[in-house]
Amino acid sequence: MNALPYLDAATIERLVPVARAVRILEEALRDGLDPEETPLRPIVELPAGQLLLMPAAAGRYAGVKAVTIAPGNAERGLPRIQGTYLLLDGDTLSPLAAMDGITLTALRTPAVSALAVKHLAEPDAHNLVVFGTGPQAWGHILALGAVRPVERVTVVGRDPERAESLAARCRDHGLPARAVHGQAPDLSAVAEADLIACCTTAREPLFPGELVRDDATVVAVGSHEPEARELAGDLIARATVVVEARSAALAEAGDVVIPVRQGTITTGHLAGNLADLIAGRVPAGSGPRVFKSTGMAWEDLVVAAAAYEAWV
């Protein structure tokens, strides 16, 4: 029996650049993929953190991503999030390939955000504020720059060294950037931002919602738990809110669940899911636009399948 092929990080990045990931995710939705049909992931609490299992099936393929989240890994110099993807043939369920799950996550999450921004943000949105300094922050800088003319980046982070390092990486990439850091950073950049990307492990709102301009677009990807959020309830209340899937958001997204529980909004406040947005079924509101992502298994499957087809 032949060994199962393994697509490592470099292979996935080469085969599926972020701009292509945005296109294939949009194509999947236009071809009829329904995010609401994706099973909710089981989350298993472990002594060291969490184990998430993310199964999905669509078209010619099925697959599952096993993800671990270990908060203590940072002190060990290890990734907080790790994982492996197993791609299966849709008809026989025979294994086709295993893949680096960290790279898959680092690619598809910013690509999903960029797809939402492509349909939500003002065409000339160019001033980006990023909360967070990890792989998702960098991934969002690249991905949002693929769909909007980003010309300036402000990195907001608690750790001065990490924030300055990410800002320097932006400048090396040709993007003017500055870092704002500390336990109580200056948040004036939020009021000037066209785009705001929240890519943190925060459990409480990162900034007052009133700071966000009515023509700004915010994406929040850091939380997948109903008790954690990055965005304030007043921002959610005055925004046009789009989610990957209503079922997933109302079960996992604290940015939505908490305002609903507190009576700030009702479930009817959600303007639509990602498929609705792509199809033009999300009515434009007068306030900010918010895309809340928790990460869904169909996204991993679509990108994994594209990587496999490019590899074979």
PDB file of C-alpha atoms in Angstrom:
ATOM      1  CA  MET A   1       0.000   0.000   0.000  1.00  0.00           C
ATOM      2  CA  ASN A   2       1.371   3.389  -1.000  1.00  0.00           C
ATOM      3  CA  ALA A   3       2.042   5.920   1.713  1.00  0.00           C
ATOM      4  CA  LEU A   4      -0.520   8.721   2.046  1.00  0.00           C
ATOM      5  CA  PRO A   5       0.777  11.866   0.327  1.00  0.00           C
ATOM      6  CA  TYR A   6       1.520  14.790   2.635  1.00  0.00           C
ATOM      7  CA  LEU A   7       1.323  18.389   1.462  1.00  0.00           C
ATOM      8  CA  ASP A   8       3.534  20.503   3.683  1.00  0.00           C
ATOM      9  CA  ALA A   9       3.342  24.236   4.386  1.00  0.00           C
ATOM     10  CA  ALA A  10       5.544  25.341   1.506  1.00  0.00           C
ATOM     11  CA  THR A  11       3.617  23.182  -0.972  1.00  0.00           C
ATOM     12  CA  ILE A  12       0.221  24.545   0.083  1.00  0.00           C
ATOM     13  CA  GLU A  13       1.441  28.145  -0.048  1.00  0.00           C
ATOM     14  CA  ARG A  14       2.890  27.582  -3.523  1.00  0.00           C
ATOM     15  CA  LEU A  15      -0.169  25.824  -4.916  1.00  0.00           C
ATOM     16  CA  VAL A  16      -2.832  28.142  -3.477  1.00  0.00           C
ATOM     17  CA  PRO A  17      -1.779  31.802  -3.155  1.00  0.00           C
ATOM     18  CA  VAL A  18      -4.217  33.872  -1.124  1.00  0.00           C
ATOM     19  CA  ALA A  19      -5.743  35.621  -4.150  1.00  0.00           C
ATOM     20  CA  ARG A  20      -6.577  32.211  -5.632  1.00  0.00           C
ATOM     21  CA  ALA A  21      -8.030  31.067  -2.314  1.00  0.00           C
ATOM     22  CA  VAL A  22     -10.394  34.060  -2.370  1.00  0.00           C
ATOM     23  CA  ARG A  23     -11.517  33.159  -5.898  1.00  0.00           C
ATOM     24  CA  ILE A  24     -12.161  29.474  -5.225  1.00  0.00           C
ATOM     25  CA  LEU A  25     -14.110  30.212  -2.038  1.00  0.00           C
ATOM     26  CA  GLU A  26     -16.311  32.621  -3.965  1.00  0.00           C
ATOM     27  CA  GLU A  27     -16.743  30.097  -6.792  1.00  0.00           C
ATOM     28  CA  ALA A  28     -17.817  27.410  -4.332  1.00  0.00           C
ATOM     29  CA  LEU A  29     -20.517  29.670  -2.914  1.00  0.00           C
ATOM     30  CA  ARG A  30     -21.696  30.761  -6.361  1.00  0.00           C
ATOM     31  CA  ASP A  31     -21.902  27.087  -7.361  1.00  0.00           C
ATOM     32  CA  GLY A  32     -24.398  26.469  -4.585  1.00  0.00           C
ATOM     33  CA  LEU A  33     -22.415  25.487  -1.503  1.00  0.00           C
ATOM     34  CA  ASP A  34     -24.588  26.299   1.521  1.00  0.00           C
ATOM     35  CA  PRO A  35     -22.583  27.249   4.632  1.00  0.00           C
ATOM     36  CA  GLU A  36     -25.602  26.473   6.812  1.00  0.00           C
ATOM     37  CA  GLU A  37     -25.332  22.775   5.910  1.00  0.00           C
ATOM     38  CA  THR A  38     -21.834  22.405   7.354  1.00  0.00           C
ATOM     39  CA  PRO A  39     -21.904  20.419  10.621  1.00  0.00           C
ATOM     40  CA  LEU A  40     -20.961  22.352  13.741  1.00  0.00           C
ATOM     41  CA  ARG A  41     -17.576  21.263  15.035  1.00  0.00           C
ATOM     42  CA  PRO A  42     -17.306  19.334  18.279  1.00  0.00           C
ATOM     43  CA  ILE A  43     -14.952  21.023  20.750  1.00  0.00           C
ATOM     44  CA  VAL A  44     -13.331  18.719  23.285  1.00  0.00           C
ATOM     45  CA  GLU A  45     -11.864  20.305  26.399  1.00  0.00           C
ATOM     46  CA  LEU A  46      -8.447  18.839  27.290  1.00  0.00           C
ATOM     47  CA  PRO A  47      -6.065  19.517  30.186  1.00  0.00           C
ATOM     48  CA  ALA A  48      -3.738  21.478  27.883  1.00  0.00           C
ATOM     49  CA  GLY A  49      -6.429  23.240  25.850  1.00  0.00           C
ATOM     50  CA  GLN A  50      -8.952  22.203  23.212  1.00  0.00           C
ATOM     51  CA  LEU A  51      -9.316  19.686  20.398  1.00  0.00           C
ATOM     52  CA  LEU A  52     -11.563  20.754  17.511  1.00  0.00           C
ATOM     53  CA  LEU A  53     -12.794  18.366  14.810  1.00  0.00           C
ATOM     54  CA  MET A  54     -14.020  20.031  11.618  1.00  0.00           C
ATOM     55  CA  PRO A  55     -15.695  17.663   9.107  1.00  0.00           C
ATOM     56  CA  ALA A  56     -17.244  18.678   5.791  1.00  0.00           C
ATOM     57  CA  ALA A  57     -18.356  17.231   2.463  1.00  0.00           C
ATOM     58  CA  ALA A  58     -18.962  19.032  -0.825  1.00  0.00           C
ATOM     59  CA  GLY A  59     -18.792  17.986  -4.443  1.00  0.00           C
ATOM     60  CA  ARG A  60     -16.130  15.375  -5.161  1.00  0.00           C
ATOM     61  CA  TYR A  61     -14.494  15.551  -1.745  1.00  0.00           C
ATOM     62  CA  ALA A  62     -14.922  15.158   1.972  1.00  0.00           C
ATOM     63  CA  GLY A  63     -12.446  15.893   4.709  1.00  0.00           C
ATOM     64  CA  VAL A  64     -11.772  16.644   8.333  1.00  0.00           C
ATOM     65  CA  LYS A  65      -9.368  18.954  10.130  1.00  0.00           C
ATOM     66  CA  ALA A  66      -8.165  18.090  13.611  1.00  0.00           C
ATOM     67  CA  VAL A  67      -7.054  21.267  15.358  1.00  0.00           C
ATOM     68  CA  THR A  68      -5.511  21.724  18.777  1.00  0.00           C
ATOM     69  CA  ILE A  69      -5.426  24.997  20.694  1.00  0.00           C
ATOM     70  CA  ALA A  70      -2.885  25.033  23.503  1.00  0.00           C
ATOM     71  CA  PRO A  71      -2.618  28.448  25.231  1.00  0.00           C
ATOM     72  CA  GLY A  72       0.509  27.382  27.130  1.00  0.00           C
ATOM     73  CA  ASN A  73       2.491  26.705  23.981  1.00  0.00           C
ATOM     74  CA  ALA A  74       3.612  30.308  23.622  1.00  0.00           C
ATOM     75  CA  GLU A  75       5.849  29.906  26.674  1.00  0.00           C
ATOM     76  CA  ARG A  76       7.355  26.796  25.068  1.00  0.00           C
ATOM     77  CA  GLY A  77       8.087  28.524  21.788  1.00  0.00           C
ATOM     78  CA  LEU A  78       5.458  26.375  20.052  1.00  0.00           C
ATOM     79  CA  PRO A  79       2.433  27.413  17.959  1.00  0.00           C
ATOM     80  CA  ARG A  80      -0.744  28.033  19.934  1.00  0.00           C
ATOM     81  CA  ILE A  81      -2.778  26.441  17.141  1.00  0.00           C
ATOM     82  CA  GLN A  82      -1.705  23.201  15.470  1.00  0.00           C
ATOM     83  CA  GLY A  83      -3.496  20.763  13.211  1.00  0.00           C
ATOM     84  CA  THR A  84      -3.629  18.265  10.371  1.00  0.00           C
ATOM     85  CA  TYR A  85      -6.076  17.964   7.490  1.00  0.00           C
ATOM     86  CA  LEU A  86      -7.227  14.656   5.991  1.00  0.00           C
ATOM     87  CA  LEU A  87      -8.756  14.918   2.495  1.00  0.00           C
ATOM     88  CA  LEU A  88     -11.056  12.087   1.352  1.00  0.00           C
ATOM     89  CA  ASP A  89     -12.625  11.041  -1.926  1.00  0.00           C
ATOM     90  CA  GLY A  90     -16.279  12.064  -1.767  1.00  0.00           C
ATOM     91  CA  ASP A  91     -17.659   8.837  -3.256  1.00  0.00           C
ATOM     92  CA  THR A  92     -15.526   6.160  -1.603  1.00  0.00           C
ATOM     93  CA  LEU A  93     -14.300   8.120   1.439  1.00  0.00           C
ATOM     94  CA  SER A  94     -10.834   6.764   0.709  1.00  0.00           C
ATOM     95  CA  PRO A  95      -8.008   8.972   2.048  1.00  0.00           C
ATOM     96  CA  LEU A  96      -6.358  11.023  -0.681  1.00  0.00           C
ATOM     97  CA  ALA A  97      -3.861  13.216   1.161  1.00  0.00           C
ATOM     98  CA  ALA A  98      -2.892  14.702   4.494  1.00  0.00           C
ATOM     99  CA  MET A  99      -1.949  18.359   4.764  1.00  0.00           C
ATOM    100  CA  ASP A 100      -0.407  20.866   7.133  1.00  0.00           C
ATOM    101  CA  GLY A 101      -3.425  22.115   9.078  1.00  0.00           C
ATOM    102  CA  ILE A 102      -1.730  25.231  10.446  1.00  0.00           C
ATOM    103  CA  THR A 103      -0.934  26.516   6.968  1.00  0.00           C
ATOM    104  CA  LEU A 104      -4.424  25.659   5.753  1.00  0.00           C
ATOM    105  CA  THR A 105      -5.932  27.662   8.625  1.00  0.00           C
ATOM    106  CA  ALA A 106      -3.508  30.540   8.127  1.00  0.00           C
ATOM    107  CA  LEU A 107      -4.525  30.687   4.463  1.00  0.00           C
ATOM    108  CA  ARG A 108      -8.274  30.151   4.427  1.00  0.00           C
ATOM    109  CA  THR A 109      -9.159  32.434   7.358  1.00  0.00           C
ATOM    110  CA  PRO A 110      -7.722  35.620   5.792  1.00  0.00           C
ATOM    111  CA  ALA A 111      -9.069  34.529   2.404  1.00  0.00           C
ATOM    112  CA  VAL A 112     -12.601  34.274   3.811  1.00  0.00           C
ATOM    113  CA  SER A 113     -12.219  37.706   5.406  1.00  0.00           C
ATOM    114  CA  ALA A 114     -10.933  39.130   2.127  1.00  0.00           C
ATOM    115  CA  LEU A 115     -13.908  37.660   0.281  1.00  0.00           C
ATOM    116  CA  ALA A 116     -16.268  39.400   2.702  1.00  0.00           C
ATOM    117  CA  VAL A 117     -14.321  42.671   2.455  1.00  0.00           C
ATOM    118  CA  LYS A 118     -14.454  42.446  -1.341  1.00  0.00           C
ATOM    119  CA  HIS A 119     -18.251  42.669  -1.131  1.00  0.00           C
ATOM    120  CA  LEU A 120     -18.604  44.911   1.942  1.00  0.00           C
ATOM    121  CA  ALA A 121     -15.878  47.549   1.983  1.00  0.00           C
ATOM    122  CA  GLU A 122     -15.717  50.812   0.092  1.00  0.00           C
ATOM    123  CA  PRO A 123     -13.782  50.380  -3.175  1.00  0.00           C
ATOM    124  CA  ASP A 124     -11.141  52.914  -2.142  1.00  0.00           C
ATOM    125  CA  ALA A 125     -10.598  51.559   1.389  1.00  0.00           C
ATOM    126  CA  HIS A 126      -6.867  51.978   1.945  1.00  0.00           C
ATOM    127  CA  ASN A 127      -6.172  52.636   5.643  1.00  0.00           C
ATOM    128  CA  LEU A 128      -5.945  49.351   7.576  1.00  0.00           C
ATOM    129  CA  VAL A 129      -5.736  48.850  11.344  1.00  0.00           C
ATOM    130  CA  VAL A 130      -4.826  45.339  12.505  1.00  0.00           C
ATOM    131  CA  PHE A 131      -5.261  44.162  16.075  1.00  0.00           C
ATOM    132  CA  GLY A 132      -2.896  41.280  16.776  1.00  0.00           C
ATOM    133  CA  THR A 133       0.666  40.367  15.873  1.00  0.00           C
ATOM    134  CA  GLY A 134       0.515  36.667  15.012  1.00  0.00           C
ATOM    135  CA  PRO A 135       0.209  34.708  11.737  1.00  0.00           C
ATOM    136  CA  GLN A 136      -3.434  35.685  11.258  1.00  0.00           C
ATOM    137  CA  ALA A 137      -2.577  39.380  11.540  1.00  0.00           C
ATOM    138  CA  TRP A 138       0.053  39.094   8.821  1.00  0.00           C
ATOM    139  CA  GLY A 139      -2.229  36.899   6.733  1.00  0.00           C
ATOM    140  CA  HIS A 140      -4.993  39.495   6.894  1.00  0.00           C
ATOM    141  CA  ILE A 141      -2.637  42.282   5.872  1.00  0.00           C
ATOM    142  CA  LEU A 142      -1.750  40.339   2.728  1.00  0.00           C
ATOM    143  CA  ALA A 143      -5.268  39.094   1.998  1.00  0.00           C
ATOM    144  CA  LEU A 144      -7.059  42.419   2.460  1.00  0.00           C
ATOM    145  CA  GLY A 145      -4.387  44.037   0.318  1.00  0.00           C
ATOM    146  CA  ALA A 146      -5.320  41.598  -2.439  1.00  0.00           C
ATOM    147  CA  VAL A 147      -8.888  42.947  -2.646  1.00  0.00           C
ATOM    148  CA  ARG A 148      -8.519  46.594  -1.627  1.00  0.00           C
ATOM    149  CA  PRO A 149      -5.806  49.229  -2.308  1.00  0.00           C
ATOM    150  CA  VAL A 150      -4.248  49.102   1.171  1.00  0.00           C
ATOM    151  CA  GLU A 151      -1.637  51.864   1.427  1.00  0.00           C
ATOM    152  CA  ARG A 152      -1.140  52.252   5.165  1.00  0.00           C
ATOM    153  CA  VAL A 153      -1.148  49.804   8.085  1.00  0.00           C
ATOM    154  CA  THR A 154      -1.329  50.382  11.832  1.00  0.00           C
ATOM    155  CA  VAL A 155      -0.469  47.353  13.971  1.00  0.00           C
ATOM    156  CA  VAL A 156      -1.988  47.324  17.467  1.00  0.00           C
ATOM    157  CA  GLY A 157      -0.541  44.809  19.936  1.00  0.00           C
ATOM    158  CA  ARG A 158       0.200  44.378  23.621  1.00  0.00           C
ATOM    159  CA  ASP A 159       3.792  43.231  23.111  1.00  0.00           C
ATOM    160  CA  PRO A 160       6.008  46.090  21.847  1.00  0.00           C
ATOM    161  CA  GLU A 161       8.598  43.835  20.231  1.00  0.00           C
ATOM    162  CA  ARG A 162       6.033  41.773  18.328  1.00  0.00           C
ATOM    163  CA  ALA A 163       4.071  44.838  17.223  1.00  0.00           C
ATOM    164  CA  GLU A 164       7.185  46.622  15.993  1.00  0.00           C
ATOM    165  CA  SER A 165       8.348  43.449  14.238  1.00  0.00           C
ATOM    166  CA  LEU A 166       5.089  43.092  12.306  1.00  0.00           C
ATOM    167  CA  ALA A 167       5.130  46.766  11.343  1.00  0.00           C
ATOM    168  CA  ALA A 168       8.702  46.329  10.088  1.00  0.00           C
ATOM    169  CA  ARG A 169       7.597  43.288   8.079  1.00  0.00           C
ATOM    170  CA  CYS A 170       4.935  45.442   6.441  1.00  0.00           C
ATOM    171  CA  ARG A 171       7.498  48.088   5.553  1.00  0.00           C
ATOM    172  CA  ASP A 172       9.790  45.419   4.094  1.00  0.00           C
ATOM    173  CA  HIS A 173       6.817  44.399   1.965  1.00  0.00           C
ATOM    174  CA  GLY A 174       6.475  47.969   0.695  1.00  0.00           C
ATOM    175  CA  LEU A 175       3.612  49.034   2.987  1.00  0.00           C
ATOM    176  CA  PRO A 176       4.030  52.114   5.185  1.00  0.00           C
ATOM    177  CA  ALA A 177       3.279  50.907   8.710  1.00  0.00           C
ATOM    178  CA  ARG A 178       3.530  51.901  12.339  1.00  0.00           C
ATOM    179  CA  ALA A 179       3.078  50.035  15.594  1.00  0.00           C
ATOM    180  CA  VAL A 180       0.857  50.995  18.540  1.00  0.00           C
ATOM    181  CA  HIS A 181       1.389  48.900  21.640  1.00  0.00           C
ATOM    182  CA  GLY A 182       1.037  48.615  25.383  1.00  0.00           C
ATOM    183  CA  GLN A 183      -1.672  47.615  27.836  1.00  0.00           C
ATOM    184  CA  ALA A 184      -3.620  50.818  27.090  1.00  0.00           C
ATOM    185  CA  PRO A 185      -2.616  51.731  23.522  1.00  0.00           C
ATOM    186  CA  ASP A 186      -3.618  54.912  21.701  1.00  0.00           C
ATOM    187  CA  LEU A 187      -6.660  53.855  19.664  1.00  0.00           C
ATOM    188  CA  SER A 188      -7.058  57.054  17.645  1.00  0.00           C
ATOM    189  CA  ALA A 189      -6.110  55.111  14.501  1.00  0.00           C
ATOM    190  CA  VAL A 190      -9.417  53.235  14.752  1.00  0.00           C
ATOM    191  CA  ALA A 191     -11.330  56.450  14.082  1.00  0.00           C
ATOM    192  CA  GLU A 192      -9.357  56.985  10.870  1.00  0.00           C
ATOM    193  CA  ALA A 193      -9.492  53.405   9.589  1.00  0.00           C
ATOM    194  CA  ASP A 194     -11.284  52.252   6.453  1.00  0.00           C
ATOM    195  CA  LEU A 195     -10.605  48.612   7.361  1.00  0.00           C
ATOM    196  CA  ILE A 196     -10.161  47.035  10.786  1.00  0.00           C
ATOM    197  CA  ALA A 197      -9.026  43.441  11.240  1.00  0.00           C
ATOM    198  CA  CYS A 198      -9.273  41.866  14.700  1.00  0.00           C
ATOM    199  CA  CYS A 199      -7.009  38.818  14.943  1.00  0.00           C
ATOM    200  CA  THR A 200      -6.475  38.368  18.676  1.00  0.00           C
ATOM    201  CA  THR A 201      -7.163  36.052  21.601  1.00  0.00           C
ATOM    202  CA  ALA A 202      -9.042  38.827  23.413  1.00  0.00           C
ATOM    203  CA  ARG A 203     -12.123  37.910  25.409  1.00  0.00           C
ATOM    204  CA  GLU A 204     -13.381  41.487  25.843  1.00  0.00           C
ATOM    205  CA  PRO A 205     -13.919  44.248  23.241  1.00  0.00           C
ATOM    206  CA  LEU A 206     -10.696  45.684  21.856  1.00  0.00           C
ATOM    207  CA  PHE A 207     -11.965  49.235  21.341  1.00  0.00           C
ATOM    208  CA  PRO A 208     -15.098  51.362  21.896  1.00  0.00           C
ATOM    209  CA  GLY A 209     -17.580  50.771  19.109  1.00  0.00           C
ATOM    210  CA  GLU A 210     -18.285  54.488  18.779  1.00  0.00           C
ATOM    211  CA  LEU A 211     -14.787  55.011  17.336  1.00  0.00           C
ATOM    212  CA  VAL A 212     -15.609  53.169  14.114  1.00  0.00           C
ATOM    213  CA  ARG A 213     -16.697  55.355  11.183  1.00  0.00           C
ATOM    214  CA  ASP A 214     -19.982  54.641   9.433  1.00  0.00           C
ATOM    215  CA  ASP A 215     -18.188  53.855   6.162  1.00  0.00           C
ATOM    216  CA  ALA A 216     -15.640  51.497   7.728  1.00  0.00           C
ATOM    217  CA  THR A 217     -15.554  47.694   7.490  1.00  0.00           C
ATOM    218  CA  VAL A 218     -14.524  45.490  10.416  1.00  0.00           C
ATOM    219  CA  VAL A 219     -13.605  41.809  10.350  1.00  0.00           C
ATOM    220  CA  ALA A 220     -13.284  39.828  13.574  1.00  0.00           C
ATOM    221  CA  VAL A 221     -11.722  36.351  13.456  1.00  0.00           C
ATOM    222  CA  GLY A 222     -10.034  35.814  16.810  1.00  0.00           C
ATOM    223  CA  SER A 223     -12.830  34.191  18.811  1.00  0.00           C
ATOM    224  CA  HIS A 224     -14.708  30.928  18.295  1.00  0.00           C
ATOM    225  CA  GLU A 225     -16.265  30.751  21.754  1.00  0.00           C
ATOM    226  CA  PRO A 226     -19.668  32.121  22.858  1.00  0.00           C
ATOM    227  CA  GLU A 227     -18.142  33.772  25.943  1.00  0.00           C
ATOM    228  CA  ALA A 228     -15.367  35.646  24.127  1.00  0.00           C
ATOM    229  CA  ARG A 229     -15.588  38.624  21.810  1.00  0.00           C
ATOM    230  CA  GLU A 230     -13.415  41.266  20.180  1.00  0.00           C
ATOM    231  CA  LEU A 231     -16.146  43.774  19.249  1.00  0.00           C
ATOM    232  CA  ALA A 232     -18.331  45.945  21.455  1.00  0.00           C
ATOM    233  CA  GLY A 233     -22.081  45.457  21.467  1.00  0.00           C
ATOM    234  CA  ASP A 234     -22.796  49.040  20.408  1.00  0.00           C
ATOM    235  CA  LEU A 235     -20.742  48.502  17.253  1.00  0.00           C
ATOM    236  CA  ILE A 236     -22.628  45.302  16.433  1.00  0.00           C
ATOM    237  CA  ALA A 237     -25.949  47.090  17.061  1.00  0.00           C
ATOM    238  CA  ARG A 238     -25.353  49.875  14.524  1.00  0.00           C
ATOM    239  CA  ALA A 239     -23.569  47.740  11.938  1.00  0.00           C
ATOM    240  CA  THR A 240     -24.644  45.628   8.993  1.00  0.00           C
ATOM    241  CA  VAL A 241     -23.493  42.263  10.326  1.00  0.00           C
ATOM    242  CA  VAL A 242     -22.579  39.383   8.020  1.00  0.00           C
ATOM    243  CA  VAL A 243     -21.530  35.957   9.326  1.00  0.00           C
ATOM    244  CA  GLU A 244     -20.235  32.788   7.683  1.00  0.00           C
ATOM    245  CA  ALA A 245     -23.387  30.927   8.704  1.00  0.00           C
ATOM    246  CA  ARG A 246     -26.155  31.950  11.078  1.00  0.00           C
ATOM    247  CA  SER A 247     -26.150  28.543  12.759  1.00  0.00           C
ATOM    248  CA  ALA A 248     -22.430  28.705  13.524  1.00  0.00           C
ATOM    249  CA  ALA A 249     -22.479  32.359  14.619  1.00  0.00           C
ATOM    250  CA  LEU A 250     -25.376  31.898  17.026  1.00  0.00           C
ATOM    251  CA  ALA A 251     -23.654  28.877  18.577  1.00  0.00           C
ATOM    252  CA  GLU A 252     -20.008  29.999  18.672  1.00  0.00           C
ATOM    253  CA  ALA A 253     -19.522  33.713  18.004  1.00  0.00           C
ATOM    254  CA  GLY A 254     -19.421  35.659  21.247  1.00  0.00           C
ATOM    255  CA  ASP A 255     -19.418  38.878  19.220  1.00  0.00           C
ATOM    256  CA  VAL A 256     -22.992  37.952  18.266  1.00  0.00           C
ATOM    257  CA  VAL A 257     -24.095  35.671  21.112  1.00  0.00           C
ATOM    258  CA  ILE A 258     -23.317  38.146  23.902  1.00  0.00           C
ATOM    259  CA  PRO A 259     -25.253  41.105  22.401  1.00  0.00           C
ATOM    260  CA  VAL A 260     -28.204  38.778  21.733  1.00  0.00           C
ATOM    261  CA  ARG A 261     -28.111  37.514  25.314  1.00  0.00           C
ATOM    262  CA  GLN A 262     -27.886  41.060  26.668  1.00  0.00           C
ATOM    263  CA  GLY A 263     -30.781  42.242  24.511  1.00  0.00           C
ATOM    264  CA  THR A 264     -28.625  44.673  22.520  1.00  0.00           C
ATOM    265  CA  ILE A 265     -29.680  42.957  19.290  1.00  0.00           C
ATOM    266  CA  THR A 266     -31.992  40.125  18.235  1.00  0.00           C
ATOM    267  CA  THR A 267     -31.081  37.208  15.998  1.00  0.00           C
ATOM    268  CA  GLY A 268     -32.875  39.022  13.205  1.00  0.00           C
ATOM    269  CA  HIS A 269     -30.188  41.710  13.270  1.00  0.00           C
ATOM    270  CA  LEU A 270     -27.855  39.459  11.271  1.00  0.00           C
ATOM    271  CA  ALA A 271     -28.051  40.771   7.713  1.00  0.00           C
ATOM    272  CA  GLY A 272     -27.032  37.510   6.081  1.00  0.00           C
ATOM    273  CA  ASN A 273     -24.430  34.813   5.736  1.00  0.00           C
ATOM    274  CA  LEU A 274     -21.500  34.714   3.339  1.00  0.00           C
ATOM    275  CA  ALA A 275     -23.530  33.057   0.579  1.00  0.00           C
ATOM    276  CA  ASP A 276     -26.171  35.791   0.880  1.00  0.00           C
ATOM    277  CA  LEU A 277     -23.461  38.433   0.632  1.00  0.00           C
ATOM    278  CA  ILE A 278     -21.913  36.946  -2.502  1.00  0.00           C
ATOM    279  CA  ALA A 279     -25.343  36.683  -4.126  1.00  0.00           C
ATOM    280  CA  GLY A 280     -26.172  40.329  -3.382  1.00  0.00           C
ATOM    281  CA  ARG A 281     -28.887  39.504  -0.854  1.00  0.00           C
ATOM    282  CA  VAL A 282     -27.457  41.609   1.999  1.00  0.00           C
ATOM    283  CA  PRO A 283     -29.155  45.033   2.208  1.00  0.00           C
ATOM    284  CA  ALA A 284     -26.772  47.950   2.610  1.00  0.00           C
ATOM    285  CA  GLY A 285     -27.120  49.768   5.915  1.00  0.00           C
ATOM    286  CA  SER A 286     -26.142  53.292   6.877  1.00  0.00           C
ATOM    287  CA  GLY A 287     -23.596  52.288   9.541  1.00  0.00           C
ATOM    288  CA  PRO A 288     -20.366  50.286   9.608  1.00  0.00           C
ATOM    289  CA  ARG A 289     -20.116  46.840   8.087  1.00  0.00           C
ATOM    290  CA  VAL A 290     -18.977  43.900  10.213  1.00  0.00           C
ATOM    291  CA  PHE A 291     -17.956  40.417   9.144  1.00  0.00           C
ATOM    292  CA  LYS A 292     -17.726  37.964  12.021  1.00  0.00           C
ATOM    293  CA  SER A 293     -15.864  34.735  11.325  1.00  0.00           C
ATOM    294  CA  THR A 294     -15.447  31.700  13.577  1.00  0.00           C
ATOM    295  CA  GLY A 295     -13.860  29.474  10.922  1.00  0.00           C
ATOM    296  CA  MET A 296     -15.859  26.705   9.243  1.00  0.00           C
ATOM    297  CA  ALA A 297     -15.005  23.279   7.892  1.00  0.00           C
ATOM    298  CA  TRP A 298     -16.317  23.932   4.376  1.00  0.00           C
ATOM    299  CA  GLU A 299     -13.641  26.593   3.928  1.00  0.00           C
ATOM    300  CA  ASP A 300     -10.860  24.137   4.791  1.00  0.00           C
ATOM    301  CA  LEU A 301     -12.335  21.568   2.416  1.00  0.00           C
ATOM    302  CA  VAL A 302     -12.570  23.959  -0.536  1.00  0.00           C
ATOM    303  CA  VAL A 303      -8.978  25.156  -0.148  1.00  0.00           C
ATOM    304  CA  ALA A 304      -7.614  21.660   0.599  1.00  0.00           C
ATOM    305  CA  ALA A 305      -9.317  20.280  -2.512  1.00  0.00           C
ATOM    306  CA  ALA A 306      -7.830  23.058  -4.638  1.00  0.00           C
ATOM    307  CA  ALA A 307      -4.364  22.351  -3.254  1.00  0.00           C
ATOM    308  CA  TYR A 308      -4.737  18.637  -3.949  1.00  0.00           C
ATOM    309  CA  GLU A 309      -5.982  19.152  -7.514  1.00  0.00           C
ATOM    310  CA  ALA A 310      -3.093  21.507  -8.225  1.00  0.00           C
ATOM    311  CA  TRP A 311      -0.665  18.981  -6.737  1.00  0.00           C
ATOM    312  CA  VAL A 312      -1.849  15.963  -8.741  1.00  0.00           C
TER     313      VAL A 312
END
